[in-house]
Short mmCIF file of C-alpha atoms in Angstrom, two decimals:
data_model
loop_
_atom_site.label_atom_id
_atom_site.label_comp_id
_atom_site.label_asym_id
_atom_site.label_seq_id
_atom_site.Cartn_x
_atom_site.Cartn_y
_atom_site.Cartn_z
CA MET M 262 -3.58 20.44 11.60
CA HIS M 263 -0.98 17.86 11.33
CA ALA M 264 -0.98 16.39 7.90
CA LEU M 265 -0.11 12.64 7.84
CA TYR M 266 1.39 12.70 4.25
CA THR M 267 3.47 15.33 1.76
CA GLU M 268 3.56 15.93 -1.48
CA GLN M 269 8.00 15.40 -0.57
CA ASP M 270 6.76 11.50 0.69
CA LEU M 271 4.59 11.33 -2.26
CA THR M 272 7.10 11.26 -4.45
CA ALA M 273 9.94 9.53 -2.75
CA LEU M 274 7.79 6.86 -2.57
CA ARG M 275 6.71 7.35 -6.41
CA LYS M 276 10.93 7.13 -7.40
CA GLN M 277 11.75 3.92 -5.30
CA ILE M 278 8.29 2.06 -7.18
CA LYS M 279 10.12 3.45 -10.34
CA ASN M 280 13.65 2.07 -9.20
CA ARG M 281 11.97 -1.23 -8.37
CA TRP M 282 10.38 -1.59 -11.96
CA PHE M 283 13.92 -1.33 -13.14
CA GLY M 284 14.50 -4.67 -11.22
CA PHE M 285 11.46 -6.31 -12.33
CA LEU M 286 13.24 -5.27 -16.00
CA ALA M 287 16.33 -6.43 -15.48
CA ILE M 288 15.58 -9.75 -14.62
CA PHE M 289 12.73 -9.60 -17.22
CA LEU M 290 15.22 -8.71 -19.97
CA VAL M 291 17.91 -11.71 -18.59
CA ALA M 292 15.78 -14.30 -18.17
CA VAL M 293 14.59 -12.92 -22.47
CA VAL M 294 18.29 -13.78 -23.40
CA VAL M 295 18.65 -16.41 -21.68
CA LEU M 296 15.38 -18.01 -23.81
CA ALA M 297 16.92 -15.91 -26.96
CA LEU M 298 20.13 -17.85 -26.21
CA LEU M 299 19.18 -21.78 -25.62
CA LEU M 300 15.93 -21.50 -28.68
CA ILE M 301 19.40 -20.46 -30.83
CA SER M 302 21.13 -23.15 -29.45
CA ASP M 303 18.35 -25.10 -31.06
CA ASN M 304 19.91 -27.10 -34.49
CA HIS M 305 17.11 -28.95 -34.61
CA LYS M 306 18.90 -32.09 -33.60
CA GLU M 307 18.46 -34.82 -31.28
CA ASN M 308 20.14 -32.07 -28.43
CA ARG M 309 17.52 -30.20 -28.20
CA PRO M 310 17.13 -27.51 -25.15
CA GLU M 311 13.68 -28.31 -24.07
CA LEU M 312 14.30 -29.78 -20.86
CA ILE M 313 16.51 -26.57 -19.84
CA THR M 314 14.69 -24.31 -22.21
CA THR M 315 11.25 -24.75 -19.63
CA LEU M 316 12.83 -25.29 -16.57
CA VAL M 317 14.45 -21.98 -17.35
CA LEU M 318 11.20 -20.16 -18.23
CA ILE M 319 8.81 -21.56 -15.34
CA LEU M 320 11.68 -20.35 -13.36
CA SER M 321 12.00 -16.74 -14.44
CA GLY M 322 7.90 -16.04 -14.23
CA GLY M 323 8.17 -17.63 -11.09
CA LEU M 324 10.74 -14.84 -9.85
CA LEU M 325 8.80 -12.20 -11.55
CA ILE M 326 5.68 -13.10 -10.09
CA PHE M 327 7.16 -13.48 -7.06
CA TYR M 328 9.57 -10.09 -7.19
CA TYR M 329 5.68 -8.38 -8.63
CA ASP M 330 3.89 -9.71 -6.07
CA LEU M 331 6.52 -8.90 -2.97
CA LEU M 332 8.35 -5.61 -3.96
CA ILE M 333 5.58 -3.74 -6.12
CA ARG M 334 2.52 -4.22 -5.93
CA PRO M 335 2.03 -3.36 -1.91
CA LEU M 336 4.43 0.37 -2.72
CA ARG M 337 1.72 0.32 -5.19
CA ALA M 338 -1.25 0.49 -3.00
CA TYR M 339 0.48 2.98 -0.93
CA GLU M 340 1.32 4.75 -3.17
CA ARG M 341 -2.77 4.46 -4.16
CA HIS M 342 -3.63 5.21 -0.81
CA MET M 343 -1.47 8.09 -0.80
CA ASP M 344 -2.15 9.76 -3.57
CA THR M 345 -5.65 9.65 -2.92
CA ALA M 346 -5.10 11.14 0.70
CA LEU M 347 -3.07 14.54 -0.28
CA HIS M 348 -5.04 15.04 -3.78
CA GLY M 349 -8.25 13.32 -3.22
CA ARG M 350 -12.35 15.05 -1.42
CA SER M 351 -11.69 15.18 2.26
CA HIS M 352 -13.56 15.84 5.40
CA GLN M 353 -13.85 17.30 8.81
CA VAL M 354 -15.36 16.11 11.64
CA THR M 355 -14.76 16.67 15.26
CA VAL M 356 -14.88 14.33 17.23
CA LEU M 357 -13.98 12.19 20.68
CA PHE M 358 -11.05 9.81 21.38
CA ASP M 359 -12.64 6.26 22.55
CA HIS M 360 -10.27 3.52 22.21
CA LEU M 361 -7.90 1.74 20.09
CA ASN M 362 -8.68 -1.92 19.16
CA GLU M 363 -5.61 -3.84 18.37
CA GLU M 364 -6.11 -5.57 15.56
CA SER M 365 -4.73 -4.52 12.10
CA SER M 366 -7.44 -4.37 9.63
CA LEU M 367 -5.64 -4.99 5.70
CA VAL M 368 -8.01 -2.59 3.47
CA GLU M 369 -7.30 -1.90 -0.63
CA GLY M 370 -3.39 -3.27 -0.32
CA VAL M 371 -2.57 -1.37 2.63
CA THR M 372 -2.15 -1.93 6.52
CA TYR M 373 -4.73 -0.28 9.14
CA ARG M 374 -4.87 0.36 13.06
CA ASP M 375 -9.06 1.06 13.73
CA LEU M 376 -9.34 3.80 15.80
CA ILE M 377 -12.61 4.12 17.50
CA PHE M 378 -14.01 7.92 17.97
CA LEU M 379 -17.46 9.32 19.67
CA GLY M 380 -19.16 11.67 17.26
CA GLU M 381 -22.76 12.82 16.73
CA ALA M 382 -25.27 10.64 17.15
CA ASP M 383 -26.41 8.98 13.74
CA LYS M 384 -30.11 8.45 12.24
CA HIS M 385 -29.74 5.36 14.03
CA GLY M 386 -28.51 7.09 17.75
CA ASP M 387 -25.26 5.59 16.92
CA ARG M 388 -21.99 7.91 18.19
CA GLU M 389 -19.19 5.28 17.47
CA ARG M 390 -17.38 6.22 13.81
CA MET M 391 -14.58 3.63 13.18
CA PHE M 392 -11.91 5.34 11.26
CA TYR M 393 -8.34 3.66 10.03
CA TRP M 394 -4.65 5.31 11.34
CA ASP M 395 -1.87 3.81 8.65
CA MET M 396 0.28 1.75 10.84
CA GLU M 397 3.53 2.32 8.66
CA LEU M 398 3.05 5.72 10.62
CA PRO M 399 3.46 5.98 14.47
CA LEU M 400 0.32 6.58 16.68
CA PRO M 401 0.40 9.49 18.43
CA GLU M 402 -0.36 9.94 22.55
CA PHE M 403 -4.91 10.23 22.77
CA LYS M 404 -6.21 10.19 25.38
CA LYS M 405 -9.87 8.98 25.41
CA GLY M 406 -12.46 11.74 25.48
CA GLN M 407 -9.28 13.90 23.81
CA GLU M 408 -11.29 15.91 21.05
CA ILE M 409 -9.94 15.32 18.12
CA THR M 410 -10.50 16.98 14.72
CA LEU M 411 -10.01 14.80 11.57
CA THR M 412 -9.34 15.18 8.24
CA TYR M 413 -9.77 12.17 6.56
CA PHE M 414 -11.15 10.80 3.20
CA ASP M 415 -13.77 7.49 3.46
CA ARG M 416 -12.71 6.35 6.37
CA PHE M 417 -8.63 7.38 6.43
CA ILE M 418 -7.19 9.80 8.42
CA THR M 419 -4.91 12.48 6.53
CA ALA M 420 -4.65 14.79 9.06
CA TYR M 421 -5.81 15.57 12.40
CA SER M 422 -5.35 19.11 15.20
CA LEU M 423 -5.64 18.08 18.89
CA ALA M 424 -8.28 20.74 20.71
#
């Protein structure tokens, strides 16, 4: 069985997330210090720094939201996916590879490629089963009709072996 994820991958990802949180915290602390200095410089007379304080607050808030949304949130979604892949309840099934959908799917913040397999007919007589392959990982050369044993949780492939 060829596992797609390892504990070392998860540990490295968590370290990267931790480093990005430190960057977020640094930006936050700089914004707080600048705002505190601007508020301390207020002498309650004519030269109140209201406009500068407002601009610093808006810009730092926007920067923090942008930083989190672009650099932290995608990694957190991938961490949840990888943690569930390694520690969640998984199932195994032996299926025949049918085809690959060229379009990608965004599921729970992680990008996947749809793989269609043929398995046992369900109660409606449908044999097609769709599973998700992580776009961050290279896709093996599956051949149409090739028998493959998949380990998966939900519809997300976590390991495979070729027959």
